[in-house]
């Protein structure tokens, strides 16, 4: 170690937080039984002076590896490569006091921690613009990956975490991530996020947006989730997604409105597409709905447009029910080989459908 690194009762290995704390590498260390195993930050040295944490193991600490940055949303924070945080309270965490972000996390493992594996959001943390690639969070007591805003998460795996696989705030990009066997939710997201090529398997819910909206979901897959594959609120666009063998495939929750679902596939779910009460002005167009118990169900849901869908080999092709599932436009759908094609219990307009 040089004079910019120190050991203390609070940190196994760390930097002092001074303006000269840059161009530091911590490598091949095993740090255990401290309040914080490794703590490294970045103050104001410019993009060519990055601190690096590589191939270390932090175990049995309160915080395994803690990083911080003071430069705000577009900062160049700490680089973390091939580290393992195991059996801590938190695996990898952004400091609550100095949590601006700009960190790069590549091929790290957070396993068997008491709470979250990667905690870069929530808990009062505001950590922005992090790049998160090919990391693994498994068997943690909280969530796998928790991030706030403006982050990029690519090819990460969240497996068997007690809470959620991935939980993000706003303006994030999630691409090619896998959430499997997480207890409650595979992917949870708020506003203006883009999720593409992700897979959620065997959670309570696969992809969930229960408030906020304006998200884009493209080519994602939800399989074997207990409640729903995709569960959204308002102003979301879902294209080319697949829901297979969930309880419900695609759900627009109560009061959800102005969603557009196009070219998606719902197969072998109990319910293929479900519009809950008081959902309004949604477009369900050009989707494939096959081998579900109920193909498309509207429950007291008004003024929606359902057109050009292929609805086949379901027990019930399309159901509208309740006292006010009215003024829906059901146009030019192909509804065939279902046990019952239509079941209308309210006033909606069905025009030019093929049965």
GROMACS .gro file of C-alpha atoms in nm:
model
  355
    1UNK     CA    1   0.000   0.000   0.000
    2UNK     CA    2   0.111   0.357  -0.053
    3UNK     CA    3   0.011   0.660   0.157
    4UNK     CA    4  -0.323   0.691  -0.018
    5UNK     CA    5  -0.445   0.351   0.107
    6UNK     CA    6  -0.518   0.276   0.467
    7UNK     CA    7  -0.650   0.008   0.696
    8UNK     CA    8  -0.868   0.088   0.993
    9UNK     CA    9  -1.123  -0.064   1.224
   10UNK     CA   10  -1.395   0.073   0.997
   11UNK     CA   11  -1.253  -0.034   0.660
   12UNK     CA   12  -1.042  -0.337   0.582
   13UNK     CA   13  -0.885  -0.154   0.287
   14UNK     CA   14  -0.979   0.193   0.169
   15UNK     CA   15  -0.891   0.538   0.047
   16UNK     CA   16  -0.892   0.844   0.265
   17UNK     CA   17  -1.121   1.051   0.042
   18UNK     CA   18  -0.863   1.316  -0.037
   19UNK     CA   19  -0.817   1.481  -0.375
   20UNK     CA   20  -0.511   1.266  -0.454
   21UNK     CA   21  -0.702   0.936  -0.429
   22UNK     CA   22  -0.671   0.825  -0.790
   23UNK     CA   23  -0.477   0.572  -0.999
   24UNK     CA   24  -0.515   0.321  -0.717
   25UNK     CA   25  -0.557  -0.053  -0.777
   26UNK     CA   26  -0.666  -0.299  -0.509
   27UNK     CA   27  -0.609  -0.653  -0.631
   28UNK     CA   28  -0.613  -1.013  -0.507
   29UNK     CA   29  -0.708  -0.935  -0.147
   30UNK     CA   30  -0.932  -1.128   0.092
   31UNK     CA   31  -1.098  -0.894   0.343
   32UNK     CA   32  -1.328  -1.015   0.619
   33UNK     CA   33  -1.484  -0.924   0.953
   34UNK     CA   34  -1.488  -0.543   0.915
   35UNK     CA   35  -1.776  -0.294   0.912
   36UNK     CA   36  -1.671  -0.228   0.549
   37UNK     CA   37  -1.445  -0.469   0.367
   38UNK     CA   38  -1.318  -0.245   0.086
   39UNK     CA   39  -1.409   0.121   0.043
   40UNK     CA   40  -1.278   0.317  -0.256
   41UNK     CA   41  -1.393   0.645  -0.404
   42UNK     CA   42  -1.324   0.897  -0.673
   43UNK     CA   43  -1.309   1.270  -0.611
   44UNK     CA   44  -1.206   1.497  -0.899
   45UNK     CA   45  -0.917   1.367  -1.105
   46UNK     CA   46  -1.062   1.340  -1.456
   47UNK     CA   47  -1.151   1.039  -1.673
   48UNK     CA   48  -0.794   0.915  -1.719
   49UNK     CA   49  -0.744   0.857  -1.346
   50UNK     CA   50  -0.970   0.572  -1.239
   51UNK     CA   51  -0.944   0.363  -0.925
   52UNK     CA   52  -0.970  -0.012  -0.984
   53UNK     CA   53  -1.085  -0.295  -0.758
   54UNK     CA   54  -1.003  -0.629  -0.921
   55UNK     CA   55  -1.022  -0.995  -0.817
   56UNK     CA   56  -1.082  -0.938  -0.445
   57UNK     CA   57  -1.302  -1.127  -0.201
   58UNK     CA   58  -1.497  -0.949   0.073
   59UNK     CA   59  -1.678  -1.174   0.317
   60UNK     CA   60  -1.840  -1.158   0.659
   61UNK     CA   61  -1.842  -0.776   0.666
   62UNK     CA   62  -2.138  -0.543   0.710
   63UNK     CA   63  -2.065  -0.388   0.368
   64UNK     CA   64  -1.858  -0.604   0.137
   65UNK     CA   65  -1.733  -0.350  -0.119
   66UNK     CA   66  -1.841   0.015  -0.098
   67UNK     CA   67  -1.771   0.277  -0.366
   68UNK     CA   68  -1.842   0.647  -0.393
   69UNK     CA   69  -1.808   0.936  -0.634
   70UNK     CA   70  -1.849   1.312  -0.605
   71UNK     CA   71  -1.880   1.416  -0.967
   72UNK     CA   72  -2.251   1.374  -1.026
   73UNK     CA   73  -2.443   1.207  -1.301
   74UNK     CA   74  -2.167   1.199  -1.564
   75UNK     CA   75  -1.873   1.117  -1.342
   76UNK     CA   76  -1.607   0.852  -1.400
   77UNK     CA   77  -1.625   0.643  -1.088
   78UNK     CA   78  -1.459   0.324  -0.968
   79UNK     CA   79  -1.392   0.019  -1.189
   80UNK     CA   80  -1.482  -0.314  -1.028
   81UNK     CA   81  -1.379  -0.633  -1.208
   82UNK     CA   82  -1.411  -0.999  -1.102
   83UNK     CA   83  -1.465  -0.935  -0.732
   84UNK     CA   84  -1.671  -1.154  -0.499
   85UNK     CA   85  -1.880  -1.026  -0.208
   86UNK     CA   86  -2.012  -1.314  -0.002
   87UNK     CA   87  -2.185  -1.352   0.336
   88UNK     CA   88  -2.190  -0.979   0.409
   89UNK     CA   89  -2.496  -0.776   0.507
   90UNK     CA   90  -2.472  -0.600   0.168
   91UNK     CA   91  -2.253  -0.723  -0.115
   92UNK     CA   92  -2.166  -0.422  -0.334
   93UNK     CA   93  -2.302  -0.083  -0.232
   94UNK     CA   94  -2.275   0.281  -0.331
   95UNK     CA   95  -2.204   0.507  -0.036
   96UNK     CA   96  -2.517   0.686   0.083
   97UNK     CA   97  -2.337   1.015   0.154
   98UNK     CA   98  -2.127   1.030  -0.164
   99UNK     CA   99  -2.325   0.828  -0.418
  100UNK     CA  100  -2.311   1.016  -0.747
  101UNK     CA  101  -2.217   0.714  -0.957
  102UNK     CA  102  -2.038   0.658  -1.286
  103UNK     CA  103  -1.900   0.322  -1.174
  104UNK     CA  104  -1.815   0.027  -1.400
  105UNK     CA  105  -1.903  -0.318  -1.266
  106UNK     CA  106  -1.789  -0.617  -1.475
  107UNK     CA  107  -1.800  -0.990  -1.389
  108UNK     CA  108  -1.850  -0.949  -1.015
  109UNK     CA  109  -2.037  -1.196  -0.792
  110UNK     CA  110  -2.261  -1.111  -0.497
  111UNK     CA  111  -2.373  -1.426  -0.318
  112UNK     CA  112  -2.536  -1.521   0.009
  113UNK     CA  113  -2.545  -1.166   0.145
  114UNK     CA  114  -2.806  -1.086   0.408
  115UNK     CA  115  -2.973  -0.807   0.209
  116UNK     CA  116  -2.910  -0.683  -0.147
  117UNK     CA  117  -2.637  -0.813  -0.372
  118UNK     CA  118  -2.575  -0.489  -0.566
  119UNK     CA  119  -2.726  -0.190  -0.381
  120UNK     CA  120  -2.695   0.120  -0.601
  121UNK     CA  121  -3.046   0.250  -0.540
  122UNK     CA  122  -3.297   0.259  -0.257
  123UNK     CA  123  -3.187   0.310   0.104
  124UNK     CA  124  -3.150   0.682   0.031
  125UNK     CA  125  -2.886   0.602  -0.234
  126UNK     CA  126  -2.884   0.804  -0.556
  127UNK     CA  127  -2.627   0.643  -0.782
  128UNK     CA  128  -2.648   0.736  -1.149
  129UNK     CA  129  -2.490   0.640  -1.481
  130UNK     CA  130  -2.335   0.312  -1.379
  131UNK     CA  131  -2.232   0.048  -1.635
  132UNK     CA  132  -2.317  -0.302  -1.510
  133UNK     CA  133  -2.209  -0.593  -1.728
  134UNK     CA  134  -2.197  -0.972  -1.678
  135UNK     CA  135  -2.237  -0.974  -1.301
  136UNK     CA  136  -2.409  -1.241  -1.091
  137UNK     CA  137  -2.631  -1.194  -0.785
  138UNK     CA  138  -2.742  -1.519  -0.626
  139UNK     CA  139  -2.896  -1.637  -0.301
  140UNK     CA  140  -2.911  -1.292  -0.145
  141UNK     CA  141  -3.166  -1.218   0.129
  142UNK     CA  142  -3.290  -0.901  -0.044
  143UNK     CA  143  -3.281  -0.820  -0.413
  144UNK     CA  144  -3.014  -0.904  -0.666
  145UNK     CA  145  -2.962  -0.570  -0.844
  146UNK     CA  146  -3.105  -0.241  -0.713
  147UNK     CA  147  -3.020   0.066  -0.923
  148UNK     CA  148  -3.157   0.418  -0.941
  149UNK     CA  149  -3.151   0.619  -1.267
  150UNK     CA  150  -2.959   0.638  -1.599
  151UNK     CA  151  -2.784   0.302  -1.566
  152UNK     CA  152  -2.697   0.039  -1.826
  153UNK     CA  153  -2.737  -0.323  -1.718
  154UNK     CA  154  -2.628  -0.587  -1.971
  155UNK     CA  155  -2.598  -0.968  -1.952
  156UNK     CA  156  -2.633  -0.990  -1.574
  157UNK     CA  157  -2.789  -1.283  -1.386
  158UNK     CA  158  -3.007  -1.263  -1.075
  159UNK     CA  159  -3.077  -1.608  -0.935
  160UNK     CA  160  -3.265  -1.727  -0.630
  161UNK     CA  161  -3.278  -1.394  -0.443
  162UNK     CA  162  -3.540  -1.357  -0.170
  163UNK     CA  163  -3.695  -1.032  -0.296
  164UNK     CA  164  -3.649  -0.916  -0.658
  165UNK     CA  165  -3.405  -0.997  -0.933
  166UNK     CA  166  -3.370  -0.646  -1.080
  167UNK     CA  167  -3.525  -0.326  -0.942
  168UNK     CA  168  -3.456   0.002  -1.124
  169UNK     CA  169  -3.584   0.359  -1.117
  170UNK     CA  170  -3.597   0.579  -1.427
  171UNK     CA  171  -3.420   0.612  -1.765
  172UNK     CA  172  -3.235   0.281  -1.742
  173UNK     CA  173  -3.143   0.041  -2.022
  174UNK     CA  174  -3.163  -0.332  -1.945
  175UNK     CA  175  -3.047  -0.569  -2.216
  176UNK     CA  176  -3.001  -0.949  -2.218
  177UNK     CA  177  -3.032  -0.998  -1.842
  178UNK     CA  178  -3.167  -1.313  -1.676
  179UNK     CA  179  -3.381  -1.324  -1.362
  180UNK     CA  180  -3.456  -1.677  -1.244
  181UNK     CA  181  -3.614  -1.817  -0.929
  182UNK     CA  182  -3.630  -1.484  -0.748
  183UNK     CA  183  -3.911  -1.498  -0.494
  184UNK     CA  184  -4.124  -1.194  -0.578
  185UNK     CA  185  -4.036  -1.011  -0.901
  186UNK     CA  186  -3.796  -1.076  -1.186
  187UNK     CA  187  -3.776  -0.717  -1.321
  188UNK     CA  188  -3.931  -0.411  -1.153
  189UNK     CA  189  -3.909  -0.072  -1.323
  190UNK     CA  190  -4.060   0.276  -1.290
  191UNK     CA  191  -4.042   0.545  -1.563
  192UNK     CA  192  -3.883   0.581  -1.909
  193UNK     CA  193  -3.687   0.256  -1.905
  194UNK     CA  194  -3.600   0.036  -2.201
  195UNK     CA  195  -3.595  -0.340  -2.149
  196UNK     CA  196  -3.484  -0.557  -2.439
  197UNK     CA  197  -3.398  -0.929  -2.471
  198UNK     CA  198  -3.438  -0.999  -2.100
  199UNK     CA  199  -3.579  -1.322  -1.951
  200UNK     CA  200  -3.777  -1.368  -1.629
  201UNK     CA  201  -3.834  -1.724  -1.508
  202UNK     CA  202  -4.017  -1.863  -1.205
  203UNK     CA  203  -4.088  -1.560  -0.986
  204UNK     CA  204  -4.419  -1.437  -0.849
  205UNK     CA  205  -4.428  -1.177  -1.132
  206UNK     CA  206  -4.193  -1.160  -1.428
  207UNK     CA  207  -4.188  -0.795  -1.545
  208UNK     CA  208  -4.367  -0.539  -1.330
  209UNK     CA  209  -4.447  -0.168  -1.364
  210UNK     CA  210  -4.711  -0.093  -1.102
  211UNK     CA  211  -4.674   0.286  -1.107
  212UNK     CA  212  -4.520   0.537  -1.344
  213UNK     CA  213  -4.495   0.429  -1.705
  214UNK     CA  214  -4.360   0.535  -2.046
  215UNK     CA  215  -4.143   0.225  -2.062
  216UNK     CA  216  -4.046   0.031  -2.375
  217UNK     CA  217  -4.026  -0.348  -2.365
  218UNK     CA  218  -3.898  -0.532  -2.672
  219UNK     CA  219  -3.835  -0.903  -2.723
  220UNK     CA  220  -3.846  -1.002  -2.356
  221UNK     CA  221  -3.961  -1.345  -2.233
  222UNK     CA  222  -4.153  -1.440  -1.919
  223UNK     CA  223  -4.181  -1.811  -1.836
  224UNK     CA  224  -4.341  -2.003  -1.547
  225UNK     CA  225  -4.418  -1.705  -1.325
  226UNK     CA  226  -4.680  -1.767  -1.058
  227UNK     CA  227  -4.894  -1.455  -1.106
  228UNK     CA  228  -4.810  -1.276  -1.430
  229UNK     CA  229  -4.553  -1.259  -1.704
  230UNK     CA  230  -4.590  -0.884  -1.777
  231UNK     CA  231  -4.775  -0.643  -1.550
  232UNK     CA  232  -4.790  -0.276  -1.653
  233UNK     CA  233  -4.964   0.047  -1.560
  234UNK     CA  234  -4.979   0.334  -1.812
  235UNK     CA  235  -4.822   0.464  -2.135
  236UNK     CA  236  -4.602   0.161  -2.193
  237UNK     CA  237  -4.510   0.009  -2.529
  238UNK     CA  238  -4.466  -0.368  -2.546
  239UNK     CA  239  -4.352  -0.525  -2.875
  240UNK     CA  240  -4.243  -0.879  -2.965
  241UNK     CA  241  -4.253  -1.007  -2.607
  242UNK     CA  242  -4.347  -1.363  -2.511
  243UNK     CA  243  -4.541  -1.482  -2.206
  244UNK     CA  244  -4.537  -1.860  -2.173
  245UNK     CA  245  -4.692  -2.081  -1.906
  246UNK     CA  246  -4.757  -1.807  -1.648
  247UNK     CA  247  -5.079  -1.770  -1.455
  248UNK     CA  248  -5.152  -1.452  -1.655
  249UNK     CA  249  -4.953  -1.353  -1.961
  250UNK     CA  250  -4.997  -0.975  -2.011
  251UNK     CA  251  -5.186  -0.770  -1.750
  252UNK     CA  252  -5.283  -0.405  -1.765
  253UNK     CA  253  -5.354  -0.328  -1.402
  254UNK     CA  254  -5.644  -0.130  -1.262
  255UNK     CA  255  -5.656   0.232  -1.385
  256UNK     CA  256  -5.386   0.155  -1.642
  257UNK     CA  257  -5.430   0.347  -1.964
  258UNK     CA  258  -5.278   0.431  -2.301
  259UNK     CA  259  -5.062   0.119  -2.328
  260UNK     CA  260  -4.977  -0.023  -2.671
  261UNK     CA  261  -4.919  -0.398  -2.698
  262UNK     CA  262  -4.820  -0.510  -3.047
  263UNK     CA  263  -4.680  -0.833  -3.196
  264UNK     CA  264  -4.659  -1.007  -2.861
  265UNK     CA  265  -4.726  -1.375  -2.797
  266UNK     CA  266  -4.923  -1.521  -2.506
  267UNK     CA  267  -4.913  -1.900  -2.496
  268UNK     CA  268  -5.023  -2.161  -2.241
  269UNK     CA  269  -5.117  -1.913  -1.970
  270UNK     CA  270  -5.441  -1.922  -1.773
  271UNK     CA  271  -5.512  -1.574  -1.904
  272UNK     CA  272  -5.343  -1.448  -2.219
  273UNK     CA  273  -5.418  -1.072  -2.209
  274UNK     CA  274  -5.610  -0.922  -1.916
  275UNK     CA  275  -5.741  -0.566  -1.883
  276UNK     CA  276  -5.834  -0.506  -1.522
  277UNK     CA  277  -6.121  -0.279  -1.405
  278UNK     CA  278  -6.105   0.088  -1.499
  279UNK     CA  279  -5.825   0.040  -1.751
  280UNK     CA  280  -5.885   0.271  -2.044
  281UNK     CA  281  -5.773   0.354  -2.400
  282UNK     CA  282  -5.533   0.065  -2.441
  283UNK     CA  283  -5.440  -0.086  -2.779
  284UNK     CA  284  -5.403  -0.463  -2.810
  285UNK     CA  285  -5.311  -0.510  -3.175
  286UNK     CA  286  -5.157  -0.784  -3.393
  287UNK     CA  287  -5.076  -1.023  -3.111
  288UNK     CA  288  -5.078  -1.403  -3.104
  289UNK     CA  289  -5.299  -1.553  -2.834
  290UNK     CA  290  -5.293  -1.930  -2.831
  291UNK     CA  291  -5.352  -2.228  -2.602
  292UNK     CA  292  -5.455  -2.019  -2.301
  293UNK     CA  293  -5.761  -2.083  -2.087
  294UNK     CA  294  -5.889  -1.727  -2.148
  295UNK     CA  295  -5.743  -1.558  -2.455
  296UNK     CA  296  -5.828  -1.189  -2.402
  297UNK     CA  297  -6.031  -1.072  -2.101
  298UNK     CA  298  -6.177  -0.728  -2.034
  299UNK     CA  299  -6.314  -0.674  -1.685
  300UNK     CA  300  -6.510  -0.346  -1.655
  301UNK     CA  301  -6.259  -0.190  -1.891
  302UNK     CA  302  -6.371   0.075  -2.142
  303UNK     CA  303  -6.273   0.234  -2.472
  304UNK     CA  304  -5.994  -0.005  -2.565
  305UNK     CA  305  -5.898  -0.110  -2.917
  306UNK     CA  306  -5.844  -0.480  -2.988
  307UNK     CA  307  -5.767  -0.545  -3.351
  308UNK     CA  308  -5.585  -0.780  -3.587
  309UNK     CA  309  -5.509  -1.036  -3.315
  310UNK     CA  310  -5.485  -1.409  -3.382
  311UNK     CA  311  -5.680  -1.581  -3.104
  312UNK     CA  312  -5.677  -1.956  -3.140
  313UNK     CA  313  -5.697  -2.285  -2.947
  314UNK     CA  314  -5.801  -2.120  -2.621
  315UNK     CA  315  -6.090  -2.236  -2.402
  316UNK     CA  316  -6.243  -1.888  -2.429
  317UNK     CA  317  -6.127  -1.669  -2.713
  318UNK     CA  318  -6.245  -1.331  -2.582
  319UNK     CA  319  -6.443  -1.232  -2.273
  320UNK     CA  320  -6.586  -0.893  -2.179
  321UNK     CA  321  -6.756  -0.881  -1.842
  322UNK     CA  322  -6.881  -0.653  -1.568
  323UNK     CA  323  -7.137  -0.377  -1.578
  324UNK     CA  324  -6.921  -0.131  -1.770
  325UNK     CA  325  -6.690  -0.303  -2.021
  326UNK     CA  326  -6.827  -0.071  -2.283
  327UNK     CA  327  -6.725   0.113  -2.598
  328UNK     CA  328  -6.440  -0.121  -2.681
  329UNK     CA  329  -6.357  -0.157  -3.050
  330UNK     CA  330  -6.299  -0.523  -3.135
  331UNK     CA  331  -6.206  -0.519  -3.502
  332UNK     CA  332  -6.065  -0.763  -3.761
  333UNK     CA  333  -5.944  -1.030  -3.522
  334UNK     CA  334  -5.912  -1.395  -3.623
  335UNK     CA  335  -6.084  -1.598  -3.352
  336UNK     CA  336  -6.084  -1.969  -3.434
  337UNK     CA  337  -6.054  -2.316  -3.287
  338UNK     CA  338  -6.151  -2.195  -2.940
  339UNK     CA  339  -6.408  -2.383  -2.733
  340UNK     CA  340  -6.602  -2.055  -2.706
  341UNK     CA  341  -6.511  -1.770  -2.940
  342UNK     CA  342  -6.688  -1.467  -2.783
  343UNK     CA  343  -6.847  -1.418  -2.445
  344UNK     CA  344  -6.993  -1.065  -2.426
  345UNK     CA  345  -7.158  -0.952  -2.105
  346UNK     CA  346  -7.149  -0.580  -2.183
  347UNK     CA  347  -7.181  -0.340  -2.473
  348UNK     CA  348  -6.881  -0.329  -2.706
  349UNK     CA  349  -6.852  -0.308  -3.081
  350UNK     CA  350  -6.731  -0.623  -3.257
  351UNK     CA  351  -6.678  -0.558  -3.628
  352UNK     CA  352  -6.538  -0.768  -3.912
  353UNK     CA  353  -6.392  -1.042  -3.694
  354UNK     CA  354  -6.334  -1.391  -3.833
  355UNK     CA  355  -6.466  -1.674  -3.619
   0.00000   0.00000   0.00000
